[in-house]
Structure formats: structure tokens, C-alpha cells
CSV table of C-alpha atoms and ligand atoms in Angstrom, one decimal:
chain,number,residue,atom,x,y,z
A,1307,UNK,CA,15.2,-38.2,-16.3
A,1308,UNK,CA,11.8,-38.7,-17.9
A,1309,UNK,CA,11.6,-37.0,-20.8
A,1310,UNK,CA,9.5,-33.7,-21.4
A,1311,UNK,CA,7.6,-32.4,-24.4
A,1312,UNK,CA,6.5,-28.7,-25.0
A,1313,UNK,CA,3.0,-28.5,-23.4
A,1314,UNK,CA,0.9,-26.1,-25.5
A,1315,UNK,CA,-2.5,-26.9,-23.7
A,1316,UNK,CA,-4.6,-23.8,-22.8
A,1317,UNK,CA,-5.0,-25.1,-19.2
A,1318,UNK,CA,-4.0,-26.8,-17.1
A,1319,UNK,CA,-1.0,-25.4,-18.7
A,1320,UNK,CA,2.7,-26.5,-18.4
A,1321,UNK,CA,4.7,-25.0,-15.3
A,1322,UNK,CA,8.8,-24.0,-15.1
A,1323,UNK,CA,10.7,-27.1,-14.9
A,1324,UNK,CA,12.8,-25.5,-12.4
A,1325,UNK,CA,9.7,-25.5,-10.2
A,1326,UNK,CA,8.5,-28.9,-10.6
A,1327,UNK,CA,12.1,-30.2,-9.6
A,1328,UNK,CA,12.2,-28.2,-6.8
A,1329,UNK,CA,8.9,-29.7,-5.6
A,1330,UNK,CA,10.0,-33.4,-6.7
A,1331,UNK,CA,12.7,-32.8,-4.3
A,1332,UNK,CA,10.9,-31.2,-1.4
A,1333,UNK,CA,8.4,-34.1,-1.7
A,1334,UNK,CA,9.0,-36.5,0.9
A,1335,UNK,CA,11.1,-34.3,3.6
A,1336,UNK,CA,9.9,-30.3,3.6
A,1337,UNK,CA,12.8,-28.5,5.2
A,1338,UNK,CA,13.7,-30.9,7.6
A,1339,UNK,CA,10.0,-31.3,8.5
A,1340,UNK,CA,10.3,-35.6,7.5
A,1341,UNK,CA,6.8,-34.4,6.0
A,1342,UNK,CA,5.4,-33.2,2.6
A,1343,UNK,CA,4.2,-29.8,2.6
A,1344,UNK,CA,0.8,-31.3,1.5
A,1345,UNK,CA,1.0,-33.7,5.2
A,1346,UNK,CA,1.4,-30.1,7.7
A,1347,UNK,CA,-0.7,-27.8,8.9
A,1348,UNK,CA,-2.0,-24.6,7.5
A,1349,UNK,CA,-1.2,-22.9,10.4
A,1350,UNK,CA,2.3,-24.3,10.6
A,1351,UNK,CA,5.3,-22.2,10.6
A,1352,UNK,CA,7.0,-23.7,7.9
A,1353,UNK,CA,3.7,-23.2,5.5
A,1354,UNK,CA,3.0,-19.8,7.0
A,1355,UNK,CA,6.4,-19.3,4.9
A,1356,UNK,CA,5.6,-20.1,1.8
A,1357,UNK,CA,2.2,-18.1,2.3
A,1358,UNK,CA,3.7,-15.1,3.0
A,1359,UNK,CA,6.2,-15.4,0.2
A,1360,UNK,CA,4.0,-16.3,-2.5
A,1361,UNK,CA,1.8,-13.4,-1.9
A,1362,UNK,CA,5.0,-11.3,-1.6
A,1363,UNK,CA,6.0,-12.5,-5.1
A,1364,UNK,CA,2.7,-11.4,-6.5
A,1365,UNK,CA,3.2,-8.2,-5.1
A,1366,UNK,CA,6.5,-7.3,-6.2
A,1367,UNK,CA,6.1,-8.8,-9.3
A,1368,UNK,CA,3.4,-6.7,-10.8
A,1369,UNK,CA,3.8,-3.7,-8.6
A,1370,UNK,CA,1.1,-4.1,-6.6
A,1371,UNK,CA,0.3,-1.3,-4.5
A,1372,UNK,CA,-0.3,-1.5,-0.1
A,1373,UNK,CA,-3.8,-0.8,-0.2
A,1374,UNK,CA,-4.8,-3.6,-2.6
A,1375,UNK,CA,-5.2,-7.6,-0.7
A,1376,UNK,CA,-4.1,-10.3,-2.6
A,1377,UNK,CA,-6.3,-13.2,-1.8
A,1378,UNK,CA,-5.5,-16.9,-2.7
A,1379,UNK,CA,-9.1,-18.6,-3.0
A,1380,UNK,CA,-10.7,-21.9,-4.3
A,1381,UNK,CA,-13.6,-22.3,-6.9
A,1382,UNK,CA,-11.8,-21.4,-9.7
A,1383,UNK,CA,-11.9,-18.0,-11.5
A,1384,UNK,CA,-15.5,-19.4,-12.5
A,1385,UNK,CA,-16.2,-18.8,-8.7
A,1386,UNK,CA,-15.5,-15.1,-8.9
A,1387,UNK,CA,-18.1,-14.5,-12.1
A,1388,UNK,CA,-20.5,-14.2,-8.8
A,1389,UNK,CA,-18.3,-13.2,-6.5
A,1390,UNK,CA,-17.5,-10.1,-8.4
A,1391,UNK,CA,-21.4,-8.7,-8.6
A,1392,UNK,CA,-22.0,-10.1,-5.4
A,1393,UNK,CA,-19.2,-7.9,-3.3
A,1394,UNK,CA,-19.5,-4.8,-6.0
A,1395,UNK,CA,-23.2,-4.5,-6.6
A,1396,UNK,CA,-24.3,-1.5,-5.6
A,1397,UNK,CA,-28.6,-0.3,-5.4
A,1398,UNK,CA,-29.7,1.6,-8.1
A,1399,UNK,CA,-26.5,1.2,-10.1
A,1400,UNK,CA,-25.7,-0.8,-13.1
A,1401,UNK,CA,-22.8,-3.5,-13.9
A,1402,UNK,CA,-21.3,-2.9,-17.0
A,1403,UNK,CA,-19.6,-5.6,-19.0
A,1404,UNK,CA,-17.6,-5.9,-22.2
A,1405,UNK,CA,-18.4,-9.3,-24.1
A,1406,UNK,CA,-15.2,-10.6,-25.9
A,1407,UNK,CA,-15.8,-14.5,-25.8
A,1408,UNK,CA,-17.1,-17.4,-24.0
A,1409,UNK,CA,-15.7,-16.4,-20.5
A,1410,UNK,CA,-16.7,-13.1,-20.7
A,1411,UNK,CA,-20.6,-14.8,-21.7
A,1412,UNK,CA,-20.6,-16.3,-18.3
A,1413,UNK,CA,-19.6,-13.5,-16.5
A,1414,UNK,CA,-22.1,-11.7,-17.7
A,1415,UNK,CA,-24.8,-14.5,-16.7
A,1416,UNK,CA,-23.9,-14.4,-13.1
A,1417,UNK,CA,-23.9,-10.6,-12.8
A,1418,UNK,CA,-27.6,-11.2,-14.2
A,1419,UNK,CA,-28.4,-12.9,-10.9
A,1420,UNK,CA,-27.6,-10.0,-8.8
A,1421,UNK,CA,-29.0,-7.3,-11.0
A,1422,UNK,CA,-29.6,-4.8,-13.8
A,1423,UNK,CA,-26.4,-6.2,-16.3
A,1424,UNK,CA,-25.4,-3.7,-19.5
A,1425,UNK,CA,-22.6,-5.3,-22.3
A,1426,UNK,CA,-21.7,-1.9,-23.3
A,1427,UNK,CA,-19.2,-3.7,-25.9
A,1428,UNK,CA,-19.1,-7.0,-28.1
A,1429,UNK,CA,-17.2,-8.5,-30.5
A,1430,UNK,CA,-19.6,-11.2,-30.9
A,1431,UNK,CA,-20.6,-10.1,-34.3
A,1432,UNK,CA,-17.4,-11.8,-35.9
A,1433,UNK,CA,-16.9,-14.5,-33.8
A,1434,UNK,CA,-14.6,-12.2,-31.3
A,1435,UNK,CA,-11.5,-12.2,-33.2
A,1436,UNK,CA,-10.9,-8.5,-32.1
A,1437,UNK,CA,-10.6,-6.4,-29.4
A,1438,UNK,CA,-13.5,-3.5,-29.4
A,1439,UNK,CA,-12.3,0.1,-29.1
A,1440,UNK,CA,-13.5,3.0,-27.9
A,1441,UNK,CA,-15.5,1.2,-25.2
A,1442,UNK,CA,-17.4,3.8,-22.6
A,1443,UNK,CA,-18.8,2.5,-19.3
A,1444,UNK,CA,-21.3,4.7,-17.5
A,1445,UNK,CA,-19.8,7.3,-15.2
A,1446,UNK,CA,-22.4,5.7,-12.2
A,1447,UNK,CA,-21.6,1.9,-12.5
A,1448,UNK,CA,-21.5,-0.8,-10.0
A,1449,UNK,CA,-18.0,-1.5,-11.3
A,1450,UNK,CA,-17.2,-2.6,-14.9
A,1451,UNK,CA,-15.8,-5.8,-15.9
A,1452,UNK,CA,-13.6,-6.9,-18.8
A,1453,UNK,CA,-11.4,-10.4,-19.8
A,1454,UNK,CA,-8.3,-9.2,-19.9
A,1455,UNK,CA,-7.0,-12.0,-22.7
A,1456,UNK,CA,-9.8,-14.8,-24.9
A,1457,UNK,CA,-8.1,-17.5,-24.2
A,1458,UNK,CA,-10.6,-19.5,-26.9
A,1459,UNK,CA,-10.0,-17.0,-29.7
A,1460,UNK,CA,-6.5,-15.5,-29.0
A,1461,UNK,CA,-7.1,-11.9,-28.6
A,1462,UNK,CA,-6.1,-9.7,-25.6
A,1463,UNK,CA,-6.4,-6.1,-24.5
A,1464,UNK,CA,-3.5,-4.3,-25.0
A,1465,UNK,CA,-4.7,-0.5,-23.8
A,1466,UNK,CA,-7.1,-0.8,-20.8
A,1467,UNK,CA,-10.5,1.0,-21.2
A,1468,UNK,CA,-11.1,3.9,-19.5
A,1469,UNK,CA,-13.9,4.2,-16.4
A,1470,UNK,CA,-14.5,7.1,-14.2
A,1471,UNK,CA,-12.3,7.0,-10.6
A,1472,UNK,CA,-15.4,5.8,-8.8
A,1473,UNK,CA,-16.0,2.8,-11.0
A,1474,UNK,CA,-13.8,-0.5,-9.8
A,1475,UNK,CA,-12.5,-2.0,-13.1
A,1476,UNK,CA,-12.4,-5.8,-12.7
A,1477,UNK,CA,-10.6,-7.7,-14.8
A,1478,UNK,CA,-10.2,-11.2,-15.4
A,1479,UNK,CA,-6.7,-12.3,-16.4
A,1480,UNK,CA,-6.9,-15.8,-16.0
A,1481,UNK,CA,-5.0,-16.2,-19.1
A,1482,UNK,CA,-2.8,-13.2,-19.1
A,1483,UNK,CA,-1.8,-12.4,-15.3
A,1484,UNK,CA,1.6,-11.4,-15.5
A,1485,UNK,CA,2.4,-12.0,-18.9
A,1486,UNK,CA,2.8,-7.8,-19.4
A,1487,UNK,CA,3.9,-5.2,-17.3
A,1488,UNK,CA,0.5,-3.4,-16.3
A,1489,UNK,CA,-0.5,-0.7,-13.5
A,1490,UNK,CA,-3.0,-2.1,-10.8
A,1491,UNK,CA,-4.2,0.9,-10.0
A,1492,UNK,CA,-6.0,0.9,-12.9
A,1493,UNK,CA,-8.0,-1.9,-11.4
A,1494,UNK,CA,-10.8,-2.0,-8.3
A,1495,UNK,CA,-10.2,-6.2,-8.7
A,1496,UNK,CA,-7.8,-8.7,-11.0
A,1497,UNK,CA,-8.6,-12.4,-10.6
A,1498,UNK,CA,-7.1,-15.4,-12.1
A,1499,UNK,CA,-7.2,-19.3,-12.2
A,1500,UNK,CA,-3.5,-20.1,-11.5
A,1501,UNK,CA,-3.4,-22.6,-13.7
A,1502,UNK,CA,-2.3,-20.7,-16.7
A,1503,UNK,CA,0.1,-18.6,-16.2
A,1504,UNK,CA,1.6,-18.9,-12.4
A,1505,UNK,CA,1.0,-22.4,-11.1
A,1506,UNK,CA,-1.2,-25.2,-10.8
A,1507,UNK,CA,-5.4,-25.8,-11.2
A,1508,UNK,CA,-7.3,-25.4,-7.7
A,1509,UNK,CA,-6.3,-22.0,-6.4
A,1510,UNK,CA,-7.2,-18.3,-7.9
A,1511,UNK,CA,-5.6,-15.4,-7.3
A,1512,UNK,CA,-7.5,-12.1,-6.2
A,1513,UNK,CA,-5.8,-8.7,-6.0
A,1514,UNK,CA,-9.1,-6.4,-4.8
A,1515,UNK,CA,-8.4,-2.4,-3.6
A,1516,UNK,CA,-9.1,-2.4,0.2
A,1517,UNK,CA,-12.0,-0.3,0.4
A,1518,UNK,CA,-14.3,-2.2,-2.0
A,1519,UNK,CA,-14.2,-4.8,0.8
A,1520,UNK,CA,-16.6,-2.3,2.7
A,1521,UNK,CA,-19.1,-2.6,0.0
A,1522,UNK,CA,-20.6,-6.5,0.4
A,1523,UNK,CA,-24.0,-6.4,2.1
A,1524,UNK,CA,-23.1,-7.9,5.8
A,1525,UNK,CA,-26.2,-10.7,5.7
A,1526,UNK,CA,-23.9,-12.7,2.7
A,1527,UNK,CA,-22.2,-16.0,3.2
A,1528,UNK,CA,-19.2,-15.4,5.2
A,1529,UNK,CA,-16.8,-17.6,2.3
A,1530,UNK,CA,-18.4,-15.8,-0.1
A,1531,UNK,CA,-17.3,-12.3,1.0
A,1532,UNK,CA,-13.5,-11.1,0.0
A,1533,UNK,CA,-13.7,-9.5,3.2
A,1534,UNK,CA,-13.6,-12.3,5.1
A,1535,UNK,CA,-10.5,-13.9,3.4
A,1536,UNK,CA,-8.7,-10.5,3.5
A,1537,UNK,CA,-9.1,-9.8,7.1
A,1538,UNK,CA,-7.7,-13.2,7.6
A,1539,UNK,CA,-4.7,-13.1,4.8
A,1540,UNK,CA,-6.7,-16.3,2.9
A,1541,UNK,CA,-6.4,-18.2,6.3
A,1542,UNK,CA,-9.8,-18.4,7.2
A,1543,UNK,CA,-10.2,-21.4,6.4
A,1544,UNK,CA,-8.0,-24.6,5.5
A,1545,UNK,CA,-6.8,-23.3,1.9
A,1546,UNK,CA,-5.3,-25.1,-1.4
A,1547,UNK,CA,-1.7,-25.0,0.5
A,1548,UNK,CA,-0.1,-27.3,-2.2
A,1549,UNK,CA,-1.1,-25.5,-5.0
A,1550,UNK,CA,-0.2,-22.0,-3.4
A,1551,UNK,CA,3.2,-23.5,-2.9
A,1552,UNK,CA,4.2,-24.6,-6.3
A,1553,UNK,CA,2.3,-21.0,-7.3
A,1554,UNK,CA,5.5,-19.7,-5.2
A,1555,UNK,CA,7.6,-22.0,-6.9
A,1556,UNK,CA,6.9,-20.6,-10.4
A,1557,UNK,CA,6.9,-16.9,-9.6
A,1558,UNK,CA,10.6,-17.5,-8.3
A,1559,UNK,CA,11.1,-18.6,-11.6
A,1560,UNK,CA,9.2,-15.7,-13.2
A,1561,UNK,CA,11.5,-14.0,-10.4
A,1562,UNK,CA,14.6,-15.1,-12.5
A,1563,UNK,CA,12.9,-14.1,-16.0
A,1564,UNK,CA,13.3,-10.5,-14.3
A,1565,UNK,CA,9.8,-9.4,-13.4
A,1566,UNK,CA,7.0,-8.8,-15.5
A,1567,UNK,CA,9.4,-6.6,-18.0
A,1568,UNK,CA,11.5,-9.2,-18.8
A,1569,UNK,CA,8.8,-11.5,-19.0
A,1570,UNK,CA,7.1,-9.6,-21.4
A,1571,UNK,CA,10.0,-8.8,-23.2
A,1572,UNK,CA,10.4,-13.2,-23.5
A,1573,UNK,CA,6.9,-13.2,-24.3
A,1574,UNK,CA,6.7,-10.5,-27.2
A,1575,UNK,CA,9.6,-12.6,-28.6
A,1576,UNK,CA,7.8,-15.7,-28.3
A,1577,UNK,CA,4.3,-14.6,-29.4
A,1578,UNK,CA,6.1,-13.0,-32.6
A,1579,UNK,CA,8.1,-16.3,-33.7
A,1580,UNK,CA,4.2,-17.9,-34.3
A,1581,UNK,CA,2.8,-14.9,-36.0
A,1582,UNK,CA,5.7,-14.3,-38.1
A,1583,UNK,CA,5.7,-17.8,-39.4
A,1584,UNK,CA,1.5,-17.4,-40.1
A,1585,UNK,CA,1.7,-14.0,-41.8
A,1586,UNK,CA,5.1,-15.4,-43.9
A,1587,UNK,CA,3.0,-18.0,-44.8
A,1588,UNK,CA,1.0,-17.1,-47.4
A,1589,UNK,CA,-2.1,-17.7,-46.5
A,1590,UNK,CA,-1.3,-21.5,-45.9
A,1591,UNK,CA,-2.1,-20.6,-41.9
A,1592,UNK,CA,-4.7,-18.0,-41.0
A,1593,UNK,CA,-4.9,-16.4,-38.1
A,1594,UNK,CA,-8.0,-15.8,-36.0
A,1595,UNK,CA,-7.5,-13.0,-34.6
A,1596,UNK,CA,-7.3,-9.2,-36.0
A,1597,UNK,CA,-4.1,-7.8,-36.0
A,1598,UNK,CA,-4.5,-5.3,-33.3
A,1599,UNK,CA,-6.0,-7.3,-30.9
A,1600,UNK,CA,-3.5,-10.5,-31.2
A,1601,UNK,CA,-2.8,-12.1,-27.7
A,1602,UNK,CA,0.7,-13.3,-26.6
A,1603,UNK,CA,-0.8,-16.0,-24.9
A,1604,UNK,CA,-2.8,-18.4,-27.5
A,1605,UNK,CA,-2.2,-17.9,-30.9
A,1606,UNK,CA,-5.6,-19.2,-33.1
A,1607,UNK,CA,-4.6,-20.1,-36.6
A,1608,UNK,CA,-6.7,-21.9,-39.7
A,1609,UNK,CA,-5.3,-24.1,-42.3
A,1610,UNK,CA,-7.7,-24.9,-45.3
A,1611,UNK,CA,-9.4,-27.9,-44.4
A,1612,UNK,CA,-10.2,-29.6,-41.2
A,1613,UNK,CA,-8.7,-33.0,-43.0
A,1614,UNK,CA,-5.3,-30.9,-43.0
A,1615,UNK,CA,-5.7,-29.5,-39.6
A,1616,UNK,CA,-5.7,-33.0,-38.2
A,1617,UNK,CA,-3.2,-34.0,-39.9
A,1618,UNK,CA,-0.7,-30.8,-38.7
A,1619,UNK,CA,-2.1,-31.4,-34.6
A,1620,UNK,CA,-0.9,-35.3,-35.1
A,1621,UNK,CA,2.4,-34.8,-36.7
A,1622,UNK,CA,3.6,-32.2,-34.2
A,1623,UNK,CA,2.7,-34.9,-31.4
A,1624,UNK,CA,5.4,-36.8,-33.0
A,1625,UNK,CA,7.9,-34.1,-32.6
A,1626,UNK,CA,7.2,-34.0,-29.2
A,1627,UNK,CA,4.8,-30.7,-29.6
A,1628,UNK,CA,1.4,-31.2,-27.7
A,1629,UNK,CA,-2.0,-29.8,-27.3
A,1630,UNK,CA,-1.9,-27.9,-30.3
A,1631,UNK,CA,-5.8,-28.7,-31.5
A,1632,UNK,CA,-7.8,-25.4,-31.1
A,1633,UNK,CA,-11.2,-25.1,-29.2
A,1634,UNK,CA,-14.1,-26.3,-31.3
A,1635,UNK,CA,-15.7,-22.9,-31.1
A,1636,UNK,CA,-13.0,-21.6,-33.2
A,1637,UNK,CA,-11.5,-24.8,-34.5
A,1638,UNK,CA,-8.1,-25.2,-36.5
A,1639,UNK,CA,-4.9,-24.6,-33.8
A,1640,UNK,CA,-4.1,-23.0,-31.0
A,1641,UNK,CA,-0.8,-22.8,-29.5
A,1642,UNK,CA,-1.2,-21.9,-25.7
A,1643,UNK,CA,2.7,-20.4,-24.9
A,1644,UNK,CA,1.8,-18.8,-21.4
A,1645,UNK,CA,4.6,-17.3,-19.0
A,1646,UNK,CA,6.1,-20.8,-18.4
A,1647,UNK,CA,7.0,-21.9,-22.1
A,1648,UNK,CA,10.3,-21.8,-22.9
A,1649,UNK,CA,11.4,-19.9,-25.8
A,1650,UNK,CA,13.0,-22.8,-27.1
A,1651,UNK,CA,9.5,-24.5,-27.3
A,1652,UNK,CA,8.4,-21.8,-28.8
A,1653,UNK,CA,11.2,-22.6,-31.5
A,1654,UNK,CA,10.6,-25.9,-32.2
A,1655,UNK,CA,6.4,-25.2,-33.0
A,1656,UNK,CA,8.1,-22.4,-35.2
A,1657,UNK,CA,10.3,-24.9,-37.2
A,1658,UNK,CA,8.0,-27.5,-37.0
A,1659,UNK,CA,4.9,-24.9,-39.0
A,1660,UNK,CA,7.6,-23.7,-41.4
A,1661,UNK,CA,8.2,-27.6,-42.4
A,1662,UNK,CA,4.8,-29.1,-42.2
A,1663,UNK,CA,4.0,-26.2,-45.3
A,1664,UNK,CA,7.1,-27.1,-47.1
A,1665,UNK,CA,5.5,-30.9,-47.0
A,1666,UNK,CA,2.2,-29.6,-47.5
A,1667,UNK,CA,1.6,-26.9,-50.0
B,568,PLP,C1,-9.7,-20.8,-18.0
B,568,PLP,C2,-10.4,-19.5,-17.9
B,568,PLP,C3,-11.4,-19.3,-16.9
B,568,PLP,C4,-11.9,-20.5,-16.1
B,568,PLP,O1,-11.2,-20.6,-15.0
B,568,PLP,P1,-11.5,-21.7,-13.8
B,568,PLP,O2,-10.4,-21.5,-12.9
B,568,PLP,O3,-11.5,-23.0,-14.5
B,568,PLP,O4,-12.9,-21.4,-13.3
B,568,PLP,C5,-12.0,-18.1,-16.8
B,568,PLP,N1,-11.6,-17.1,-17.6
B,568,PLP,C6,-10.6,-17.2,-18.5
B,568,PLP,C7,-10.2,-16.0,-19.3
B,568,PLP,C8,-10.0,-18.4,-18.7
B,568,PLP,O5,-9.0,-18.5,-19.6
């Protein structure tokens, strides 16, 4: 066996080992088939499985109601900041955003191409290292649209805004799909890249309540339409069947974690190992974000100089701790530790922070 090191890259992100060996050994020979998954068609049986199981998963996992799709697309979750305005829009009526990083930025840009766009909320002002509070969208929005976690400046909603019952909430969670129990109803749309939190880069998952599908004017590009990939269960076309697959491999291990309770239960465990060892730390790390508004999933941290900083990224690679150097829009550290880090990773960046001050102070 190769060996492994705790992966704390912000995406592509690291997967369950459990899944990647289960893929290693379906490879060559996919039940029986004498053929990769990758090598069969989409419309095969065997695949038609693992389709129907992976969206199953998603479903049970976060309680996902029968009158919401769940969609596997391609493009990336950068692919539904138009896809969003372009099946909600409505005439007259204006989409409301909440700007709480660099994602959310670009969001907002390609709602601008369909229409009147209102940020009704920023944290901009200091360098979003918080959550805002309080926000209001108008009772007569298109839809209103939030990031559910910054994945550059480690923050993440932990109380949903409120919108009116005719306003769709959409919410990316790219970064934080499943890493909480949440309510979909609260939602009109969730979308996420996979390749965070519940599998690989090159497929995004789209949970979308059935009758906003009704909305998209009928003269738009048929792939561009939800409605097209819902009526067909994401079949319409030839879809990212490998990486749907080892998405299914990974929410069987999320499976055994015990659903989105237990795996927020791991993750609130995980998430306060790091911020225990910054606030203990007497200033010698310093977090990004404000208190309140801390996310589970990347934890942003300062030391005093960028000469130190440098220093603390290259001695964890020697411990076997990588992808620990923080985005330069926030610089210092970030440690990414989404669903699929195990706590014991988690353990060793802990040990590892607590020791590099003891050398350095
Ligand atoms: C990574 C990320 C994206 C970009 O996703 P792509 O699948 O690369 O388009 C969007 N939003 C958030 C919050 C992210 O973390």
C-alpha cells in the first residue's frame, strides 16, 4: 500500500479511502461486466444502478423531500451562477443576493446578465470574515440567493435567512453540502460542485423544488433548462457517469458516518480540535473569521509574519499534512477538513500547530 497523507486542499478535496478502494477494485472488471464502469454505457443496466442509488443516497441523506429533483449536471457549480437567474428570473421582479466572498461576487455578476440584481447584504466591508445578520429579501423577489459556506474566508451560515413562501431560496453549498443536518424545504434550489464534500471534480449536484421547473422561458437552450435534465432523471444526455459513481461511493461512506447527524456530530468535533488550538494559542494563530460565523469546513488562521507562515505550510508537508497554505485573498492557512477527513487527520494538524508554537514562540 502506497502511503497516504491528510489532504487539506479546498478542492479538489480528499475522498473516503473506503471509496477509492472500492473503486481500485471495481476498475478493471465492474460486477462481472470484464469492463470499467467508465468503458459501458450510460444507458446500461449496471450504470442505471449506480444512478439510481446515488441520487437515492442524496435523498435519504439530507431528507430530501418527493417534490424536489435531484439533478447530477456538468459545468461545475460555476455553471449554475447562470443557470440559477436564467430558470428563476421572473419579469418585473428582482434577484436578490447576499455577498459573503468571492463566489458569492460571481454569482452576482451572472444574475446581472439576466436582469435587475439587488446585494441586500455584504460583509465586504471587512474582508468577509462574518456572516451578516438580520438579512431581509424583498417579499416580491425572483428568488434570493446566498453561499451557504466562504470557502476562501472560512465562514458559513449557521441560521438560514428568512424569505417570504413565494421567494425560492437558492443556496450554494459547494463547500458545505451535507456537512450539517439542514431542512430542504427551506430551499427553492441547493447546488454544489461535488468535489468538496461528496465526491470527485466534474459533476454538480442540483436539488431544485419541482414547480420552479415551470418557470424557464420555453425559447432557452434545451441543456441549459433544469427542466430538461429533470424530466429525463440527468439522462438526457451522456452524463459524468465516473464521477457520479464514486459520488455514490462516498455517500455510502457518509452512509456509515450515520447520516448528516452523525456527520455533523464528526464534524463539530473536528472543526473544534483547530479552533481550540487557535483561541488557546495566545494570539500566536489568528483566526479570520468572527466567532459566530466560523465554518466547519475551512478554518482561516494568521500567524505574524508571512516569513513564519511559510515556514509553518512547509514543515507540516514533512509530517505528512498537505495543502495547508491559505488563498492569497486572505493569506496565512487554511485547513480544508470537509466531510471526508478523518478525525484522526484532523488530530495530527492539531498536534502538529500545538508543536510548531512550542518551537516557535
Ligand atoms: C469551489 C466553489 C465553487 C466553484 O465550483 P466549480 O464546481 O469549480 O464551478 C463555487 N462556490 C463555492 C462556494 C465553492 O467553494
Amino acid at each position: 500500500m502506497t502511503k497516504r497523507v491528510y489532504n487539506f486542499y479546498a478542492g479538489p478535496a480528499t475522498l473516503p479511502l473506503p471509496a477509492l478502494k472500492k473503486a481500485q477494485k471495481d476498475l478493471l472488471d465492474f460486477k462481472g461486466t470484464g469492463m470499467s464502469l467508465m468503458e459501458i454505457s450510460h444507458r446500461s443496466k449496471e450504470y442505471a444502478e449506480v444512478h439510481a442509488e446515488a441520487s437515492e443516497l442524496v435523498r435519504k441523506l439530507m431528507g430530501v423531500p418527493d417534490d424536489y429533483k435531484i439533478l447530477w449536471l456538468q459545468g461545475g457549480a460555476s455553471t449554475q451562477f447562470y443557470m440559477v437567474p436564467l430558470n428563476l428570473q421572473q419579469k418585473g421582479k428582482s434577484m436578490e443576493y447576499v455577498n459573503t466572498g468571492a463566489w458569492s461576487k460571481k454569482a452576482i455578476k451572472e444574475g446581472g446578465f439576466y436582469g435587475d440584481v439587488k446585494v441586500v447584504a455584504s460583509s465586504e466591508d471587512e474582508n468577509f470574515s462574518y456572516i451578516p445578520q438580520n438579512v431581509e429579501f424583498s417579499d416580491n423577489a425572483a428568488f434570493a440567493h446566498i453561499t451557504g459556506n466562504n470557502t476562501i474566508y472560512g465562514t458559513e451560515f449557521h441560521e438560514w435567512p428568512n424569505v417570504s413562501d413565494d421567494v425560492p431560496l437558492a443556496c450554494d453549498m459547494s463547500s458545505d453540502i451535507m456537512d450539517k443536518v439542514i431542512d430542504p424545504k427551506k430551499f427553492g434550489v441547493i447546488y454544489a460542485g461535488a468535489q468538496k464534500n461528496i465526491g470527485p471534480s466534474g459533476v454538480t449536484l442540483v436539488i431544485v423544488r419541482e414547480d420552479l421547473l415551470e418557470r424557464v422561458p420555453e425559447n432557452t437552450p434545451t441543456m441549459q433548462k433544469w427542466k430538461t435534465h429533470a424530466a429525463k432523471d440527468s439522462l438526457f444526455n451522456t452524463g459524468p457517469c465516473w464521477a457520479i459513481y464514486m459520488c455514490k461511493l462516498s455517500l455510502e461512506h457518509l452512509k456509515g458516518l450515520g447520516g448528516a447527524p452523525g456527520i455533523e456530530k464528526i464534524n463539530r468535533k473536528k472543526a473544534k480540535m483547530i479552533y481550540d488550538v487557535i483561541d488557546k494559542s495566545d494570539g500566536f494563530y489568528k483566526g479570520h473569521a468572527r466567532l459566530d460565523s466560523r465554518s466547519l469546513m475551512n478554518i482561516t488562521f494568521n500567524l505574524s509574519t508571512p516569513e513564519l507562515e511559510e515556514k509553518c505550510v512547509k514543515e507540516a508537508l514533512t509530517k505528512g499534512l498537505i495543502g495547508l497554505k491559505g488563498h492569497r485573498s486572505v493569506g496565512g492557512m487554511r485547513a480544508s477538513i470537509y466531510n471526508a477527513m478523518p478525525l484522526e487527520g484532523v488530530q495530527s494538524l492539531a498536534e502538529f500547530l500545538i508543536e510548531f508554537q512550542d518551537d516557535n514562540q
